[in-house]
Coordinates of C-alpha atoms and ligand atoms in Angstrom, one line a residue:
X7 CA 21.4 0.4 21.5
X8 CA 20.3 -3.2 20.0
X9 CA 17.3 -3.1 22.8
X10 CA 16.6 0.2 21.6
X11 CA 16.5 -0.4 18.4
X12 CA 14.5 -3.7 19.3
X13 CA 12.1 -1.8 20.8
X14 CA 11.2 0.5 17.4
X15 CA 11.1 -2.2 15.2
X16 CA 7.6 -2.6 13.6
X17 CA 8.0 -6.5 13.3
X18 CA 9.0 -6.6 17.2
X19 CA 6.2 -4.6 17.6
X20 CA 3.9 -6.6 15.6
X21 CA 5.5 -10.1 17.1
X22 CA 4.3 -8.6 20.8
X23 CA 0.9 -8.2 19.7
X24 CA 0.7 -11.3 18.7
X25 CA 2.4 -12.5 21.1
X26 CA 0.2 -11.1 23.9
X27 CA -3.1 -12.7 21.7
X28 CA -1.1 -16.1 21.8
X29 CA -0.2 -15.7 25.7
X30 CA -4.2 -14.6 26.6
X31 CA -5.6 -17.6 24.8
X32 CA -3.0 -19.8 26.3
X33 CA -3.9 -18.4 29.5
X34 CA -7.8 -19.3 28.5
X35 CA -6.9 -22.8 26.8
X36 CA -4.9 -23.3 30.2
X37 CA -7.7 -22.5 32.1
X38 CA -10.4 -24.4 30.5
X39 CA -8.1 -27.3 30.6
X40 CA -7.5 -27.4 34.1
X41 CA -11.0 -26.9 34.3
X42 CA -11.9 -30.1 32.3
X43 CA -9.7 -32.6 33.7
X44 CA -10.0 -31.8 37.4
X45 CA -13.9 -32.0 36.5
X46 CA -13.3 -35.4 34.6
X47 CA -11.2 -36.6 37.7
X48 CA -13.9 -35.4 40.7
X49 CA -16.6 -37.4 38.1
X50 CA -14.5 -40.8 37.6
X51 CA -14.2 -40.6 41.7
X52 CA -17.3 -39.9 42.5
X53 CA -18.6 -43.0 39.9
X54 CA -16.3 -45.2 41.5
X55 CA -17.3 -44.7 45.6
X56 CA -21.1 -44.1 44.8
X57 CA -20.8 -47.3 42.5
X58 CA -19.2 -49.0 46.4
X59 CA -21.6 -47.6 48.3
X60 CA -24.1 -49.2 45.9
X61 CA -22.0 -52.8 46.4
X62 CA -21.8 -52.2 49.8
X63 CA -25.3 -51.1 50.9
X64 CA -27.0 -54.2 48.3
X65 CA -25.2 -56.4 51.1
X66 CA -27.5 -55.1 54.0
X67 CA -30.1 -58.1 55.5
X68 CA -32.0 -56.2 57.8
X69 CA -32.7 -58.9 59.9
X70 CA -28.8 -59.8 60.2
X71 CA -27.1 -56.2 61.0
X72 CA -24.4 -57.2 62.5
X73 CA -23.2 -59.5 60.0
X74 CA -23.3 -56.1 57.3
X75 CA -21.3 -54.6 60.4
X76 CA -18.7 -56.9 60.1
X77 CA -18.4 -57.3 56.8
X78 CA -17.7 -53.5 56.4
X79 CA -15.3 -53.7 59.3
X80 CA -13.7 -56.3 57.0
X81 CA -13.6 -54.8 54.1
X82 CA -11.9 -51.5 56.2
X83 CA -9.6 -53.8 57.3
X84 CA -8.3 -54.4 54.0
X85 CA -8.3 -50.8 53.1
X86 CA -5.3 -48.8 53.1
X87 CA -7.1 -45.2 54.9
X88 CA -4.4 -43.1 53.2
X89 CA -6.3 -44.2 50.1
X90 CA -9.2 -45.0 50.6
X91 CA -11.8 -44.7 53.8
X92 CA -14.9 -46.3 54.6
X93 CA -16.7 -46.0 58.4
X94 CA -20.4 -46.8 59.2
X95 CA -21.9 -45.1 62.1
X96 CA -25.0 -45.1 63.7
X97 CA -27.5 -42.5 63.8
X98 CA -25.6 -40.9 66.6
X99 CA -22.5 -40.8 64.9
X100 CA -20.6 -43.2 66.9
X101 CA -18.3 -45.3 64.7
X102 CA -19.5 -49.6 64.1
X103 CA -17.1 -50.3 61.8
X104 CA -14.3 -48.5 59.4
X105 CA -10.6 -47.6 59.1
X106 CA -10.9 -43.9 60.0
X107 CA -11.9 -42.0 63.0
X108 CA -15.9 -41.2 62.9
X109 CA -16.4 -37.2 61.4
X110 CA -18.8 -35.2 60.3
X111 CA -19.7 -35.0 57.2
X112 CA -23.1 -33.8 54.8
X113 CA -25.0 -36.0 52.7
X114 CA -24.2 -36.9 49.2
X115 CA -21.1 -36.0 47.7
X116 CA -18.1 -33.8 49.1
X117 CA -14.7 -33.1 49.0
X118 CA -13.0 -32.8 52.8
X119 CA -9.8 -32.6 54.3
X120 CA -9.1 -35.2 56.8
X121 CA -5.7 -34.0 58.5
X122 CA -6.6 -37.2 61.1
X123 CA -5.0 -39.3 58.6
X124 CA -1.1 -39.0 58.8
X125 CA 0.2 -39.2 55.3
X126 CA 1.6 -36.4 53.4
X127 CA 0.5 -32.4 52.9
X128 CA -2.8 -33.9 50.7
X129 CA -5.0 -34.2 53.0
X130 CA -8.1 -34.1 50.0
X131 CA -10.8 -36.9 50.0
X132 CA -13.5 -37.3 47.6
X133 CA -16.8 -39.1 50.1
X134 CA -20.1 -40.5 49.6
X135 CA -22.8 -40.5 52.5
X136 CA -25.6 -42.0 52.4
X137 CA -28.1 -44.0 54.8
X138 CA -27.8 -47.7 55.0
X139 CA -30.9 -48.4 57.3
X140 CA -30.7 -46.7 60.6
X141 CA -27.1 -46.5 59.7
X142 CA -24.7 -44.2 58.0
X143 CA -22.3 -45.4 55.2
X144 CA -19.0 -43.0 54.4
X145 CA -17.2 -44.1 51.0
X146 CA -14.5 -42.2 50.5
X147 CA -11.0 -42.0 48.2
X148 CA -8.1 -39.9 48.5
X149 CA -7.5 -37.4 45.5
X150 CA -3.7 -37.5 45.6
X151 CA -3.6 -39.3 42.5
X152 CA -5.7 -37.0 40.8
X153 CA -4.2 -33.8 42.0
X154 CA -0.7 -35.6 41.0
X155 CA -2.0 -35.9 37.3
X156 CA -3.2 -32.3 37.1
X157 CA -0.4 -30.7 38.3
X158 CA 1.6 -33.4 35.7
X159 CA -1.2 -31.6 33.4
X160 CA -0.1 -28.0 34.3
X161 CA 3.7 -28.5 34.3
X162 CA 3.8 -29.7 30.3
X163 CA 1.4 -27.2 29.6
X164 CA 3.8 -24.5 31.4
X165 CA 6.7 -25.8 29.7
X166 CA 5.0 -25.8 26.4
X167 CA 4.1 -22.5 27.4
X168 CA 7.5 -21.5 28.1
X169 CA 8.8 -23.0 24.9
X170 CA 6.6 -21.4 22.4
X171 CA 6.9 -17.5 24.5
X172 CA 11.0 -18.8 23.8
X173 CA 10.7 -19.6 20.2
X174 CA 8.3 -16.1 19.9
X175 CA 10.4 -13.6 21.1
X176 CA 13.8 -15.3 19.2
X177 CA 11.0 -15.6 15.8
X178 CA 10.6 -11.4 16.7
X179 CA 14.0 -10.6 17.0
X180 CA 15.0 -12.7 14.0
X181 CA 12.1 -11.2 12.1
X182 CA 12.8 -7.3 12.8
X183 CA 17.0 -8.2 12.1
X184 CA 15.4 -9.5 8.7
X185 CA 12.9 -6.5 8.1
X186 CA 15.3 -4.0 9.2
X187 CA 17.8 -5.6 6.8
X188 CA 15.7 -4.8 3.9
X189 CA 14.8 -1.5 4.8
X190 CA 18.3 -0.4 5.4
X191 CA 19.0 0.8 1.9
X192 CA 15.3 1.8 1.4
X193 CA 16.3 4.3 4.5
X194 CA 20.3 5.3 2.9
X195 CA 18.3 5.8 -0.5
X196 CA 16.1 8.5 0.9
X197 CA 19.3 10.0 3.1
X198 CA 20.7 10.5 0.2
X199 CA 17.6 12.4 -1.7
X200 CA 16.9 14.5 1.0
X201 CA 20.8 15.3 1.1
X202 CA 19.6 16.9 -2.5
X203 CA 21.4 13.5 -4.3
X204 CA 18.7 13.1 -6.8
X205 CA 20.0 10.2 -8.9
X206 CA 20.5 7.6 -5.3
X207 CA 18.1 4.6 -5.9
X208 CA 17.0 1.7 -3.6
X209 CA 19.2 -1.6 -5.0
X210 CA 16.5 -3.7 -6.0
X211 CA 16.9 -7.4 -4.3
X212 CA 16.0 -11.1 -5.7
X213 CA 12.7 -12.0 -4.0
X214 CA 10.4 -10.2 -6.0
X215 CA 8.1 -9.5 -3.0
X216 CA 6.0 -6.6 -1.4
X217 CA 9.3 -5.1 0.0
X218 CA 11.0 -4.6 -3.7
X219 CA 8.0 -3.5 -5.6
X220 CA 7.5 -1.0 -2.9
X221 CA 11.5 -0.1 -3.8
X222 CA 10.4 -0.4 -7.3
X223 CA 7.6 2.6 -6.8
X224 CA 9.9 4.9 -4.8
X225 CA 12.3 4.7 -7.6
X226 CA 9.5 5.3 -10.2
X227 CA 8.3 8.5 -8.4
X228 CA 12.3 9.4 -7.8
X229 CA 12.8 9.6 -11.5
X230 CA 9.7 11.5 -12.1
X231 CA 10.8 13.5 -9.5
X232 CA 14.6 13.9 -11.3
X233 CA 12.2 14.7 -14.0
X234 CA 10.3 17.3 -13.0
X235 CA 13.2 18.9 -10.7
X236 CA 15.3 18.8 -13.9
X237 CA 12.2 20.1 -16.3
X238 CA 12.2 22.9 -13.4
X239 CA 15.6 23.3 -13.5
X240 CA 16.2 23.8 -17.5
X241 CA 12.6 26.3 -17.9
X242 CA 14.4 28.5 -14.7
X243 CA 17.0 28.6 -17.2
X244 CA 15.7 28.9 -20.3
X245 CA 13.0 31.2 -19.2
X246 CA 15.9 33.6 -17.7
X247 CA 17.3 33.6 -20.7
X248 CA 15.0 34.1 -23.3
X249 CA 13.4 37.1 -21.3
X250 CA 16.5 38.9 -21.2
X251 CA 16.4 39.6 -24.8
X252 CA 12.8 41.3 -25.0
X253 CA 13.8 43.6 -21.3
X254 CA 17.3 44.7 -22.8
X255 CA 15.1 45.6 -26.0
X256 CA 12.1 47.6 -23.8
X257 CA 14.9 49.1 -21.9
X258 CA 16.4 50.1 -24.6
X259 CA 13.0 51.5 -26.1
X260 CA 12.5 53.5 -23.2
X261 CA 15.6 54.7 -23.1
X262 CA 15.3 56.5 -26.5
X263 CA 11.8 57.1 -25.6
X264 CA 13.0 59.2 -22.5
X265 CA 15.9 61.1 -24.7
X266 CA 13.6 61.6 -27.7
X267 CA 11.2 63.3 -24.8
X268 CA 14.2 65.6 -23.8
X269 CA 14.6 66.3 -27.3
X270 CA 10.7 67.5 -27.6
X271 CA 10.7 64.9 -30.3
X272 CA 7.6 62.7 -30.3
X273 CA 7.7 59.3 -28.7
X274 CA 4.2 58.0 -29.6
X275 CA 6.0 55.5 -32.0
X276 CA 8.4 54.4 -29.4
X277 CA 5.7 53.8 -27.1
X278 CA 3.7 51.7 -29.2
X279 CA 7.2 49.7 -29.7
X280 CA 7.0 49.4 -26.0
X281 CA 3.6 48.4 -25.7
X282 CA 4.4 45.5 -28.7
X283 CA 7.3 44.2 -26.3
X284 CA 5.2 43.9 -23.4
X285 CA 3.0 42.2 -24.7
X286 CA 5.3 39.7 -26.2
X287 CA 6.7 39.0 -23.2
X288 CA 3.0 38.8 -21.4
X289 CA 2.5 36.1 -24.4
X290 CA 5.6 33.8 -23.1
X291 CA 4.2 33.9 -19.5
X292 CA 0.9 32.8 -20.7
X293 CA 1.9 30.0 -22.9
X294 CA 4.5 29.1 -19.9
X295 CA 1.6 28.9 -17.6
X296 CA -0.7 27.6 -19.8
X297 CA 1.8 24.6 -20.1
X298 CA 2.3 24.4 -16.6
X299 CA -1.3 24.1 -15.7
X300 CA -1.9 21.0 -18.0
X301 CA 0.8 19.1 -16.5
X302 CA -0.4 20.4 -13.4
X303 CA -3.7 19.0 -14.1
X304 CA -2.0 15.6 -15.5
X305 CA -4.3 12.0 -14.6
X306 CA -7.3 14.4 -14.1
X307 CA -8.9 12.8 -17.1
X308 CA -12.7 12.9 -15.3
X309 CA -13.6 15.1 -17.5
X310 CA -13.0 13.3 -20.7
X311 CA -15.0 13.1 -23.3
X312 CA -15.3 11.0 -26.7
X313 CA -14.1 13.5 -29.6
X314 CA -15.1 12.9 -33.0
X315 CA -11.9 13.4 -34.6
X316 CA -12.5 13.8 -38.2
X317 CA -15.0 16.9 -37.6
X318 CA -12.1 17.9 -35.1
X319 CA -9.9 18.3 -38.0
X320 CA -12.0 20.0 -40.3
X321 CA -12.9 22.7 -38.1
X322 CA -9.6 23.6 -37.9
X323 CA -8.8 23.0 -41.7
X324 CA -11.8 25.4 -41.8
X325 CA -10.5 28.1 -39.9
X326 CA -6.7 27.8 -41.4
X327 CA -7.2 27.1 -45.0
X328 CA -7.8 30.7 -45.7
X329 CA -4.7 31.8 -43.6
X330 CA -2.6 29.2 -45.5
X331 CA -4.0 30.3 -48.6
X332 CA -3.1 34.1 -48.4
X333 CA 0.3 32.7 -47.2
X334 CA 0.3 31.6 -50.9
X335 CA 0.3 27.2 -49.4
X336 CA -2.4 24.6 -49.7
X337 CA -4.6 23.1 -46.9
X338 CA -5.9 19.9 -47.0
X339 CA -7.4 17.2 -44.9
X340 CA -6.7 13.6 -46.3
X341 CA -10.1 11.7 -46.7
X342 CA -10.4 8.5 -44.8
X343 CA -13.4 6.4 -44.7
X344 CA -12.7 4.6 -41.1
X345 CA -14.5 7.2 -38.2
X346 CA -11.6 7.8 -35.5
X347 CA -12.9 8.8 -32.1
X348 CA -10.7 9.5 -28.9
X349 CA -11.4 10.2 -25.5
X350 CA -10.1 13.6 -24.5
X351 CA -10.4 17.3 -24.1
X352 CA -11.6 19.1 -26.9
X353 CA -9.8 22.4 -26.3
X354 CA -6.8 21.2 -25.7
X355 CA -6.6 19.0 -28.6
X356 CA -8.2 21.9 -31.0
X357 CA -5.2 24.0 -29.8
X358 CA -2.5 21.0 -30.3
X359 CA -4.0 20.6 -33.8
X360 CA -3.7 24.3 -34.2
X361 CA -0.3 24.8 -32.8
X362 CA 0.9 22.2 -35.7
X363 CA -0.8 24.3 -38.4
X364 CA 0.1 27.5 -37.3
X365 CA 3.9 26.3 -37.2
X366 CA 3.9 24.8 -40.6
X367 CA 2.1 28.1 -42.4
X368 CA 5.0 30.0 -40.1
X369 CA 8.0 28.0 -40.8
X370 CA 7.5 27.0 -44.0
X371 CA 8.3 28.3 -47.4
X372 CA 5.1 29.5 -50.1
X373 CA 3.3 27.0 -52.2
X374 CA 4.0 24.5 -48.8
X375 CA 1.1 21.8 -49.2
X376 CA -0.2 20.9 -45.6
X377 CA -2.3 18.0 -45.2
X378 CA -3.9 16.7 -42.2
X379 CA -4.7 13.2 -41.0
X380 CA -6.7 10.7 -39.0
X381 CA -6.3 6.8 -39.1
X382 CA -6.3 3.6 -37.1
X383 CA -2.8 1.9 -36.8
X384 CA -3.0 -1.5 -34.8
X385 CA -6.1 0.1 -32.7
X386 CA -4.8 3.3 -32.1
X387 CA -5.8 6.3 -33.5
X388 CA -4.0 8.8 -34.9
X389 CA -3.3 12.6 -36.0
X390 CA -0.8 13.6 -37.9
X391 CA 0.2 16.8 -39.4
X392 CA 2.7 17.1 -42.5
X393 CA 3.9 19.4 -44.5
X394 CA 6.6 19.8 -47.4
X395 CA 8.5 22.7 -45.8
X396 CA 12.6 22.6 -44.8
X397 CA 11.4 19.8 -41.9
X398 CA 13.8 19.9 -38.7
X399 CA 17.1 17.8 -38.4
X400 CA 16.8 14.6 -36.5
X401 CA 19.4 15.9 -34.0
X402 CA 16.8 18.9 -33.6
X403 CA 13.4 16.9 -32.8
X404 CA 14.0 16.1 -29.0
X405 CA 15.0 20.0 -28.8
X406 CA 12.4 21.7 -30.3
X407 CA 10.0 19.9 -28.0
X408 CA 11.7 21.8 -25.0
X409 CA 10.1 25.1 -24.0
X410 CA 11.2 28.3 -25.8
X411 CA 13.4 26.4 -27.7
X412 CA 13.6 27.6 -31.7
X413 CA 15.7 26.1 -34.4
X414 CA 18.6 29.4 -35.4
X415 CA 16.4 29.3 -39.1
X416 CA 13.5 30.7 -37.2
X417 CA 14.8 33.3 -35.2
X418 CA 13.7 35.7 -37.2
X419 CA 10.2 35.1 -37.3
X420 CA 7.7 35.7 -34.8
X421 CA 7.3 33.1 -32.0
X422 CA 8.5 32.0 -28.4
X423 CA 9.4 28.7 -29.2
X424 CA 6.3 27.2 -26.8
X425 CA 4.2 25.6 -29.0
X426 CA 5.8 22.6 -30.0
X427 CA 6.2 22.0 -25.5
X428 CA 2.2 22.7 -25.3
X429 CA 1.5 20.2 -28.2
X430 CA 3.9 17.7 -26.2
X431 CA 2.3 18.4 -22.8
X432 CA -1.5 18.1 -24.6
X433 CA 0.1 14.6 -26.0
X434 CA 1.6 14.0 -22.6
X435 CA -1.9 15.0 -21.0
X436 CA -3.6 12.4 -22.6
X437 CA -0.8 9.7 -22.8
X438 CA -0.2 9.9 -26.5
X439 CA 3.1 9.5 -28.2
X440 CA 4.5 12.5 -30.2
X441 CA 7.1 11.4 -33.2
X442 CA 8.7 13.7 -35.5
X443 CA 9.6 12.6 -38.8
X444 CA 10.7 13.8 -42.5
X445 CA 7.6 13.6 -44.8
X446 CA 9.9 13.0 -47.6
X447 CA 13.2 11.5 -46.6
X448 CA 14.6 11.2 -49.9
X449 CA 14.4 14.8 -51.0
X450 CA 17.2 16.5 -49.7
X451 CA 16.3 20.4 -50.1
X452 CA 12.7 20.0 -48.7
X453 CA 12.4 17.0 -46.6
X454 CA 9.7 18.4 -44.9
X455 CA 8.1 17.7 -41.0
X456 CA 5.5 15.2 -40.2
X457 CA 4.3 15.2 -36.6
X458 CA 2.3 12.5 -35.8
X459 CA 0.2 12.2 -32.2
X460 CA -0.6 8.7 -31.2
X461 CA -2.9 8.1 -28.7
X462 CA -3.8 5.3 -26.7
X463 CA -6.5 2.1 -28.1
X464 CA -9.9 1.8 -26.5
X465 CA -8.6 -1.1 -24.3
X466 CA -5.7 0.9 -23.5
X467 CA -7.8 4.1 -22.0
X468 CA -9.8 1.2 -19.7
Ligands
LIG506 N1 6.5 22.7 -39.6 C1 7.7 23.1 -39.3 N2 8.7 23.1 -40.2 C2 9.9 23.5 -39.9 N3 10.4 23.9 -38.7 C3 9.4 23.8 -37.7 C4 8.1 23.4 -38.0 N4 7.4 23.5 -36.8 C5 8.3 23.9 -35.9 N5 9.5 24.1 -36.4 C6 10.7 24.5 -35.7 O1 10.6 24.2 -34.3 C7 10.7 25.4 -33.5 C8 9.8 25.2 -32.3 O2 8.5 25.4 -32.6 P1 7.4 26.0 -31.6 O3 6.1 25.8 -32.2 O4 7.7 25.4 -30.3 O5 7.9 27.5 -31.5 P2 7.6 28.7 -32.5 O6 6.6 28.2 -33.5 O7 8.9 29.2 -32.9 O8 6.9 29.7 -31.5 P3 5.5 29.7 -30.9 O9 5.7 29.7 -29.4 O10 4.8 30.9 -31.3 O11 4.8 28.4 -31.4 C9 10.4 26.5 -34.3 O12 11.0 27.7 -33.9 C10 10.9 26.0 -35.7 O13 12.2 26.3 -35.8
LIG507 MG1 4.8 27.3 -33.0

């Protein structure tokens, strides 16, 4: 279970890479090592028995070779052969002088066994022939000390091999028990929201490090998600609601249609009725998917452009000012001498400016004065709508920003309730605030609605 659970874990996972890199340049560093110093031994050898030979063959007096003969058996004499060797033969090969049985043996440098030489299981020399006159001179020195200090060489590297794969594979095991520790309630968190428990989040811990901020995100995009799911949620509702209303009143249309019909009497009038009911309810869908589609489409901002909005607003005030004017009210756009541009859609924020006026020349009484604005407040721009109408309650203003959602004084006019939701997901759309305020908190009777839309500064949008 632990070994299997070993086995899965990224950071023992991780830890073996590494560890195989760390074992494979060992294995090279080993190598070239070995390589170096068994070079660096042959070489310091070799220097000392050619630099012998050199001593040894300076001594020659051609006219006196017996004397160099005895003077290397001499010398031979005082040589241990177990380390070092040295024989002079004739051209024959027959030994003259020299601790060691005569062998064969190429000129120059070489490395021989000489198993005639009782010692131990090293039977490795290092030897130097060369010609001394007619003669031939073998230096030679045993390599068991050098083969002892390279295998002294290998050992500590094997240990220290040994200790670092140790101190590896405990630094993996110690390092997935960590990682695994933090992921734990990363992993319950998500049991839990897939088990449909939507408000579970990942405990946040003290080291503000990759781990957390990555808990940090999944519990941003959970309560979005709780957001949405809950948005989802209430529009099922609300939409199921309000549509029952308009079919119960086309059913009941029909009905009378159909019994008027069996009466011979004539229905046209009922049709059209129908006809008017349907395309209410066709309205609602429309508005409901036009809402959904922009916060469908919400952070697709390429398409953006920089809107001029005073000219924004007077196009509109153009269009409406008749409209409020036969609906006996006043439209005006309050001059401002500062030029307010955003970056935006144009539609959408021509139909959220619209949506405001419509609702004041529809919910407000006659001889309403509705003035429209644009200003800079620390940076940001602004666009506000007031009017001087019956305004909504502050426990009302979160509400009517919900789809379908009407205040009981406006049930009997015309309306679904949607466009306060599409000016909020326009605002939403292009990360504006939306606040809804009295225009005149100190008059009772007509307080009055003021809906101002602030969007983000220039530095903001960057
Ligand atoms: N200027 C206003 N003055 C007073 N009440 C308002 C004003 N604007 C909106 N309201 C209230 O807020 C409610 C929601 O407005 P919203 O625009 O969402 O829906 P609606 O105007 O009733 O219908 P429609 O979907 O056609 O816009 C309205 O029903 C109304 O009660
Ligand atoms: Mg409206």
């Amino acid at each position: 279970m632990f070994l299997d659970r070993l086995y899965r874990s990224t950071a023992v996972k991780l830890a073996a890479v590494f560890f195989g890199f760390f074992l494979f340049l060992f294995l090279i560093a080993t190598s070239a090592t070995y390589l170096l110093v068994s070079h660096e031994l042959t070489k310091t050898v070799d220097d000392r028995i050619r630099a012998e030979y050199r001593i040894i063959a300076a001594q020659l007096d051609p006219e006196a070779s017996d004397d160099f003969v005895q003077n290397v058996q001499n010398l031979a004499d005082l040589r241990d052969p177990q380390l070092g060797i040295l024989l002079l033969t004739n051209k024959a090969g027959d030994r003259l002088a020299g601790n060691v049985e005569p062998f064969q043996v190429e000129e120059g440098g070489s490395t021989h066994a000489l198993p005639q030489i009782k010692r131990g299981d090293d039977y490795a020399y290092r030897l130097y022939s060369r010609p001394v006159g007619d003669m031939q001179l073998i230096v030679g020195q045993s390599l068991e000390d050098s083969h002892e200090l390279l295998e002294i060489t290998l050992v500590n590297l094997a240990w220290t091999a040994g200790l670092a794969i140790c101190l590896a594979i405990l630094g993996a095991i110690l390092l997935s028990r960590k990682v695994q520790q933090r992921l734990r309630p990363v992993a319950e968190t998500m049991d839990l929201v897939a088990d449909g428990n939507l408000t579970a989040r990942i405990p946040r811990q003290n080291p503000n490090d990759d781990l957390d901020r990555l808990s940090g995100t999944i519990n941003d995009a959970l309560d979005r998600l709780k957001l949405l799911v809950d948005g989802m949620r209430q529009v099922t509702t609300d939409i199921a609601h309000d549509l029952k209303t308009p079919l119960n009143r086309l059913s009941i249309i029909i009905e009378d249609a159909s019994r008027e019909q069996d009466n011979n009497e004539a229905v046209s009038g009922k049709l059209e009725a129908a006809r008017l009911e349907c395309e209410n309810i066709n309205q609602t869908f429309e508005a409901l998917l036009r809402i959904a589609q922009i916060e469908a489409s919400a952070h697709n901002n390429a398409h953006f452009a920089t809107i001029d909005v005073a000219s924004l607003i007077e196009t509109v005030a153009d269009i409406y000012s008749d409209v409020a004017i036969d609906a006996g009210m006043t439209l005006s756009v309050q001059p401002t001498s500062e030029s307010v541009s955003i970056k935006g859609d144009e539609r959408l924020l021509m139909q959220m400016l619209v949506n405001l006026v419509e609702n004041a020349i529809r919910h407000c009484p006659e001889d309403t004065a509705i003035t429209i604005d644009t200003h800079r407040k620390r940076g940001k721009p602004i666009i506000s709508v007031a009017d001087n109408g019956p305004g909504i309650p502050a426990s009302e203003r979160k509400n009517v920003l919900r789809r379908l959602y009407r205040l009981e004084q406006s049930r009997t006019t015309s309306g679904n309730g949607l466009g306060l939701a599409l000016v909020k997901a326009v605002a939403d759309f292009h990360d504006a605030e939306i606040q809804l305020m009295d225009s005149d908190p100190d008059n009772r009777e007509r307080p009055g609605l003021t809906i101002e839309i602030t969007f983000p500064s220039k530095a903001d949008q960057q």
